[in-house]
């Protein structure tokens, strides 16, 4: 039989604190130093969540002067590494918009991700200016602006009213 079975725990009574003010000061100093250290560790960690200056520059709004953009002319700019088309629509282009409604999958933008200001007949804030990403939804090609005459002559499409045409696989965009 071992002596370990006969051992009983020994309780040592707590000693009264000799200097309670000193203990409070040490606890406060330790807590403060821990908080400052945690702050120094947290700041770089939290800053890493913020976008870098390069990312801010890439995602920043692009301002373009369209006052000199003539009717029927298109301007191409880069935004976030993507091509953006700015097209000044002619009166003829605006007149054809109601005619293509039947050819559109969602003519009233009911399933659209467009903002409210663009859920209208011309699908833009200003009816004479179209702003859109120049990326085909099929394979990411760059659609080309094609007039009514070009579409009817080059592709033999008698119903083509003009718009964007993807030469890679034939997608049409109003």
PDB file of C-alpha atoms in Angstrom:
ATOM      1  CA  UNK A   1       0.000   0.000   0.000  1.00  0.00           C
ATOM      2  CA  UNK A   2       1.348   3.338  -0.962  1.00  0.00           C
ATOM      3  CA  UNK A   3       1.485   6.432   1.124  1.00  0.00           C
ATOM      4  CA  UNK A   4      -0.107   8.459  -1.706  1.00  0.00           C
ATOM      5  CA  UNK A   5      -3.530   7.132  -0.790  1.00  0.00           C
ATOM      6  CA  UNK A   6      -3.120   8.442   2.741  1.00  0.00           C
ATOM      7  CA  UNK A   7      -2.117  11.959   1.676  1.00  0.00           C
ATOM      8  CA  UNK A   8      -4.612  14.729   2.211  1.00  0.00           C
ATOM      9  CA  UNK A   9      -4.450  18.123   0.534  1.00  0.00           C
ATOM     10  CA  UNK A  10      -2.914  20.826   2.607  1.00  0.00           C
ATOM     11  CA  UNK A  11      -4.669  24.167   2.534  1.00  0.00           C
ATOM     12  CA  UNK A  12      -2.526  27.181   3.133  1.00  0.00           C
ATOM     13  CA  UNK A  13      -4.537  30.111   4.372  1.00  0.00           C
ATOM     14  CA  UNK A  14      -4.253  33.242   2.216  1.00  0.00           C
ATOM     15  CA  UNK A  15      -1.884  35.808   3.544  1.00  0.00           C
ATOM     16  CA  UNK A  16      -3.298  39.241   4.025  1.00  0.00           C
ATOM     17  CA  UNK A  17      -2.054  41.700   1.408  1.00  0.00           C
ATOM     18  CA  UNK A  18       0.666  43.791   2.948  1.00  0.00           C
ATOM     19  CA  UNK A  19       0.267  46.781   0.608  1.00  0.00           C
ATOM     20  CA  UNK A  20      -3.147  46.834  -1.183  1.00  0.00           C
ATOM     21  CA  UNK A  21      -2.409  50.137  -2.949  1.00  0.00           C
ATOM     22  CA  UNK A  22       0.751  48.686  -4.502  1.00  0.00           C
ATOM     23  CA  UNK A  23      -1.138  45.604  -5.695  1.00  0.00           C
ATOM     24  CA  UNK A  24      -3.842  47.749  -7.326  1.00  0.00           C
ATOM     25  CA  UNK A  25      -1.161  49.836  -9.017  1.00  0.00           C
ATOM     26  CA  UNK A  26       0.603  46.701 -10.359  1.00  0.00           C
ATOM     27  CA  UNK A  27      -2.688  45.255 -11.641  1.00  0.00           C
ATOM     28  CA  UNK A  28      -3.534  48.573 -13.334  1.00  0.00           C
ATOM     29  CA  UNK A  29      -0.037  48.868 -14.861  1.00  0.00           C
ATOM     30  CA  UNK A  30      -0.138  45.286 -16.154  1.00  0.00           C
ATOM     31  CA  UNK A  31      -3.622  45.801 -17.599  1.00  0.00           C
ATOM     32  CA  UNK A  32      -2.563  49.064 -19.253  1.00  0.00           C
ATOM     33  CA  UNK A  33       0.598  47.555 -20.731  1.00  0.00           C
ATOM     34  CA  UNK A  34      -1.414  44.614 -22.071  1.00  0.00           C
ATOM     35  CA  UNK A  35      -3.975  46.972 -23.649  1.00  0.00           C
ATOM     36  CA  UNK A  36      -1.244  49.072 -25.294  1.00  0.00           C
ATOM     37  CA  UNK A  37       0.489  45.943 -26.607  1.00  0.00           C
ATOM     38  CA  UNK A  38      -2.792  44.576 -27.964  1.00  0.00           C
ATOM     39  CA  UNK A  39      -3.393  47.930 -29.661  1.00  0.00           C
ATOM     40  CA  UNK A  40       0.038  47.872 -31.306  1.00  0.00           C
ATOM     41  CA  UNK A  41      -0.646  44.350 -32.552  1.00  0.00           C
ATOM     42  CA  UNK A  42      -4.199  45.129 -33.703  1.00  0.00           C
ATOM     43  CA  UNK A  43      -3.437  48.265 -35.750  1.00  0.00           C
ATOM     44  CA  UNK A  44      -1.387  46.568 -38.511  1.00  0.00           C
ATOM     45  CA  UNK A  45      -3.812  43.668 -38.570  1.00  0.00           C
ATOM     46  CA  UNK A  46      -6.822  45.958 -39.004  1.00  0.00           C
ATOM     47  CA  UNK A  47      -4.987  48.129 -41.553  1.00  0.00           C
ATOM     48  CA  UNK A  48      -4.383  45.033 -43.665  1.00  0.00           C
ATOM     49  CA  UNK A  49      -8.156  44.842 -44.201  1.00  0.00           C
ATOM     50  CA  UNK A  50      -8.235  48.290 -45.806  1.00  0.00           C
ATOM     51  CA  UNK A  51      -7.664  48.630 -49.551  1.00  0.00           C
ATOM     52  CA  UNK A  52      -4.183  49.656 -50.634  1.00  0.00           C
ATOM     53  CA  UNK A  53      -3.534  52.939 -52.433  1.00  0.00           C
ATOM     54  CA  UNK A  54      -3.165  50.997 -55.669  1.00  0.00           C
ATOM     55  CA  UNK A  55      -6.534  49.311 -55.160  1.00  0.00           C
ATOM     56  CA  UNK A  56      -8.132  52.665 -54.362  1.00  0.00           C
ATOM     57  CA  UNK A  57      -6.719  54.146 -57.552  1.00  0.00           C
ATOM     58  CA  UNK A  58      -7.956  51.243 -59.672  1.00  0.00           C
ATOM     59  CA  UNK A  59     -11.456  51.357 -58.198  1.00  0.00           C
ATOM     60  CA  UNK A  60     -11.747  55.129 -58.140  1.00  0.00           C
ATOM     61  CA  UNK A  61     -14.390  56.839 -60.235  1.00  0.00           C
ATOM     62  CA  UNK A  62     -13.278  57.862 -63.700  1.00  0.00           C
ATOM     63  CA  UNK A  63     -14.234  61.343 -64.820  1.00  0.00           C
ATOM     64  CA  UNK A  64     -14.596  61.913 -68.544  1.00  0.00           C
ATOM     65  CA  UNK A  65     -15.462  65.127 -70.365  1.00  0.00           C
ATOM     66  CA  UNK A  66     -18.239  64.216 -72.803  1.00  0.00           C
ATOM     67  CA  UNK A  67     -19.126  67.770 -73.816  1.00  0.00           C
ATOM     68  CA  UNK A  68     -17.169  67.398 -77.071  1.00  0.00           C
ATOM     69  CA  UNK A  69     -18.540  63.912 -77.803  1.00  0.00           C
ATOM     70  CA  UNK A  70     -20.633  64.286 -80.950  1.00  0.00           C
ATOM     71  CA  UNK A  71     -23.879  62.436 -81.612  1.00  0.00           C
ATOM     72  CA  UNK A  72     -23.118  58.924 -82.842  1.00  0.00           C
ATOM     73  CA  UNK A  73     -19.536  59.011 -81.524  1.00  0.00           C
ATOM     74  CA  UNK A  74     -18.211  56.564 -78.961  1.00  0.00           C
ATOM     75  CA  UNK A  75     -15.452  57.004 -76.409  1.00  0.00           C
ATOM     76  CA  UNK A  76     -13.632  54.101 -74.747  1.00  0.00           C
ATOM     77  CA  UNK A  77     -12.086  54.408 -71.271  1.00  0.00           C
ATOM     78  CA  UNK A  78     -10.643  51.977 -68.734  1.00  0.00           C
ATOM     79  CA  UNK A  79     -12.260  51.485 -65.325  1.00  0.00           C
ATOM     80  CA  UNK A  80     -10.998  48.834 -62.886  1.00  0.00           C
ATOM     81  CA  UNK A  81      -9.083  47.255 -65.755  1.00  0.00           C
ATOM     82  CA  UNK A  82     -12.248  46.868 -67.834  1.00  0.00           C
ATOM     83  CA  UNK A  83     -13.257  48.628 -71.031  1.00  0.00           C
ATOM     84  CA  UNK A  84     -16.156  51.078 -70.667  1.00  0.00           C
ATOM     85  CA  UNK A  85     -18.025  52.459 -73.674  1.00  0.00           C
ATOM     86  CA  UNK A  86     -19.531  55.950 -73.640  1.00  0.00           C
ATOM     87  CA  UNK A  87     -21.825  56.469 -76.605  1.00  0.00           C
ATOM     88  CA  UNK A  88     -23.581  59.720 -77.491  1.00  0.00           C
ATOM     89  CA  UNK A  89     -26.799  58.454 -79.042  1.00  0.00           C
ATOM     90  CA  UNK A  90     -28.301  60.062 -82.099  1.00  0.00           C
ATOM     91  CA  UNK A  91     -32.007  60.856 -82.433  1.00  0.00           C
ATOM     92  CA  UNK A  92     -32.235  57.925 -84.851  1.00  0.00           C
ATOM     93  CA  UNK A  93     -30.742  55.567 -82.240  1.00  0.00           C
ATOM     94  CA  UNK A  94     -33.219  56.788 -79.635  1.00  0.00           C
ATOM     95  CA  UNK A  95     -36.112  56.333 -82.081  1.00  0.00           C
ATOM     96  CA  UNK A  96     -35.248  52.648 -82.616  1.00  0.00           C
ATOM     97  CA  UNK A  97     -35.214  51.767 -78.901  1.00  0.00           C
ATOM     98  CA  UNK A  98     -38.985  51.100 -78.616  1.00  0.00           C
ATOM     99  CA  UNK A  99     -38.826  48.902 -81.733  1.00  0.00           C
ATOM    100  CA  UNK A 100     -36.284  46.442 -80.291  1.00  0.00           C
ATOM    101  CA  UNK A 101     -38.263  45.796 -77.087  1.00  0.00           C
ATOM    102  CA  UNK A 102     -39.827  42.608 -78.465  1.00  0.00           C
ATOM    103  CA  UNK A 103     -36.405  41.150 -79.257  1.00  0.00           C
ATOM    104  CA  UNK A 104     -35.064  41.642 -75.744  1.00  0.00           C
ATOM    105  CA  UNK A 105     -35.129  38.892 -73.147  1.00  0.00           C
ATOM    106  CA  UNK A 106     -36.114  41.355 -70.407  1.00  0.00           C
ATOM    107  CA  UNK A 107     -37.381  44.517 -72.139  1.00  0.00           C
ATOM    108  CA  UNK A 108     -38.608  46.195 -68.945  1.00  0.00           C
ATOM    109  CA  UNK A 109     -35.536  45.312 -66.848  1.00  0.00           C
ATOM    110  CA  UNK A 110     -37.618  43.327 -64.349  1.00  0.00           C
ATOM    111  CA  UNK A 111     -34.747  40.887 -63.643  1.00  0.00           C
ATOM    112  CA  UNK A 112     -32.035  43.467 -64.036  1.00  0.00           C
ATOM    113  CA  UNK A 113     -29.187  44.444 -61.754  1.00  0.00           C
ATOM    114  CA  UNK A 114     -29.342  47.974 -63.096  1.00  0.00           C
ATOM    115  CA  UNK A 115     -29.794  50.829 -60.635  1.00  0.00           C
ATOM    116  CA  UNK A 116     -33.242  52.402 -60.408  1.00  0.00           C
ATOM    117  CA  UNK A 117     -32.238  55.441 -62.448  1.00  0.00           C
ATOM    118  CA  UNK A 118     -31.398  53.147 -65.388  1.00  0.00           C
ATOM    119  CA  UNK A 119     -34.591  51.106 -65.345  1.00  0.00           C
ATOM    120  CA  UNK A 120     -36.214  53.027 -68.150  1.00  0.00           C
ATOM    121  CA  UNK A 121     -36.675  52.822 -71.902  1.00  0.00           C
ATOM    122  CA  UNK A 122     -33.146  54.005 -72.699  1.00  0.00           C
ATOM    123  CA  UNK A 123     -31.515  52.145 -69.747  1.00  0.00           C
ATOM    124  CA  UNK A 124     -29.334  55.042 -68.665  1.00  0.00           C
ATOM    125  CA  UNK A 125     -29.493  58.171 -66.548  1.00  0.00           C
ATOM    126  CA  UNK A 126     -29.424  60.435 -69.592  1.00  0.00           C
ATOM    127  CA  UNK A 127     -31.212  59.211 -72.677  1.00  0.00           C
ATOM    128  CA  UNK A 128     -28.604  60.647 -75.045  1.00  0.00           C
ATOM    129  CA  UNK A 129     -25.597  59.059 -73.277  1.00  0.00           C
ATOM    130  CA  UNK A 130     -25.098  55.312 -72.941  1.00  0.00           C
ATOM    131  CA  UNK A 131     -22.431  54.101 -70.495  1.00  0.00           C
ATOM    132  CA  UNK A 132     -21.748  50.370 -70.402  1.00  0.00           C
ATOM    133  CA  UNK A 133     -19.032  47.805 -69.871  1.00  0.00           C
ATOM    134  CA  UNK A 134     -17.612  46.769 -73.217  1.00  0.00           C
ATOM    135  CA  UNK A 135     -17.544  43.087 -72.331  1.00  0.00           C
ATOM    136  CA  UNK A 136     -19.665  40.431 -74.010  1.00  0.00           C
ATOM    137  CA  UNK A 137     -21.606  38.341 -71.508  1.00  0.00           C
ATOM    138  CA  UNK A 138     -20.752  35.110 -73.326  1.00  0.00           C
ATOM    139  CA  UNK A 139     -16.948  34.912 -73.409  1.00  0.00           C
ATOM    140  CA  UNK A 140     -15.764  38.376 -72.409  1.00  0.00           C
ATOM    141  CA  UNK A 141     -15.065  39.573 -75.953  1.00  0.00           C
ATOM    142  CA  UNK A 142     -15.309  43.257 -76.886  1.00  0.00           C
ATOM    143  CA  UNK A 143     -18.520  43.934 -78.851  1.00  0.00           C
ATOM    144  CA  UNK A 144     -18.286  46.395 -81.734  1.00  0.00           C
ATOM    145  CA  UNK A 145     -20.732  49.215 -82.399  1.00  0.00           C
ATOM    146  CA  UNK A 146     -22.442  48.465 -85.687  1.00  0.00           C
ATOM    147  CA  UNK A 147     -24.879  50.709 -87.514  1.00  0.00           C
ATOM    148  CA  UNK A 148     -28.131  49.509 -89.009  1.00  0.00           C
ATOM    149  CA  UNK A 149     -26.621  49.557 -92.517  1.00  0.00           C
ATOM    150  CA  UNK A 150     -23.497  47.632 -91.472  1.00  0.00           C
ATOM    151  CA  UNK A 151     -25.548  44.932 -89.772  1.00  0.00           C
ATOM    152  CA  UNK A 152     -27.893  44.522 -92.692  1.00  0.00           C
ATOM    153  CA  UNK A 153     -25.197  44.548 -95.364  1.00  0.00           C
ATOM    154  CA  UNK A 154     -22.293  42.725 -93.700  1.00  0.00           C
ATOM    155  CA  UNK A 155     -24.270  40.091 -91.834  1.00  0.00           C
ATOM    156  CA  UNK A 156     -27.385  40.003 -94.016  1.00  0.00           C
ATOM    157  CA  UNK A 157     -29.642  40.603 -91.006  1.00  0.00           C
ATOM    158  CA  UNK A 158     -32.742  42.438 -92.293  1.00  0.00           C
ATOM    159  CA  UNK A 159     -34.109  42.987 -88.769  1.00  0.00           C
ATOM    160  CA  UNK A 160     -30.952  44.580 -87.355  1.00  0.00           C
ATOM    161  CA  UNK A 161     -31.654  48.088 -86.056  1.00  0.00           C
ATOM    162  CA  UNK A 162     -28.069  48.757 -85.050  1.00  0.00           C
ATOM    163  CA  UNK A 163     -26.284  48.325 -81.739  1.00  0.00           C
ATOM    164  CA  UNK A 164     -23.412  46.284 -80.418  1.00  0.00           C
ATOM    165  CA  UNK A 165     -22.398  43.081 -82.142  1.00  0.00           C
ATOM    166  CA  UNK A 166     -19.892  40.523 -80.864  1.00  0.00           C
ATOM    167  CA  UNK A 167     -17.900  39.285 -83.870  1.00  0.00           C
ATOM    168  CA  UNK A 168     -16.644  36.224 -81.976  1.00  0.00           C
ATOM    169  CA  UNK A 169     -19.938  34.371 -81.848  1.00  0.00           C
ATOM    170  CA  UNK A 170     -22.710  36.685 -83.093  1.00  0.00           C
ATOM    171  CA  UNK A 171     -24.319  38.031 -79.909  1.00  0.00           C
ATOM    172  CA  UNK A 172     -26.310  41.241 -80.365  1.00  0.00           C
ATOM    173  CA  UNK A 173     -26.840  43.925 -77.741  1.00  0.00           C
ATOM    174  CA  UNK A 174     -29.327  46.791 -78.019  1.00  0.00           C
TER     175      UNK A 174
END
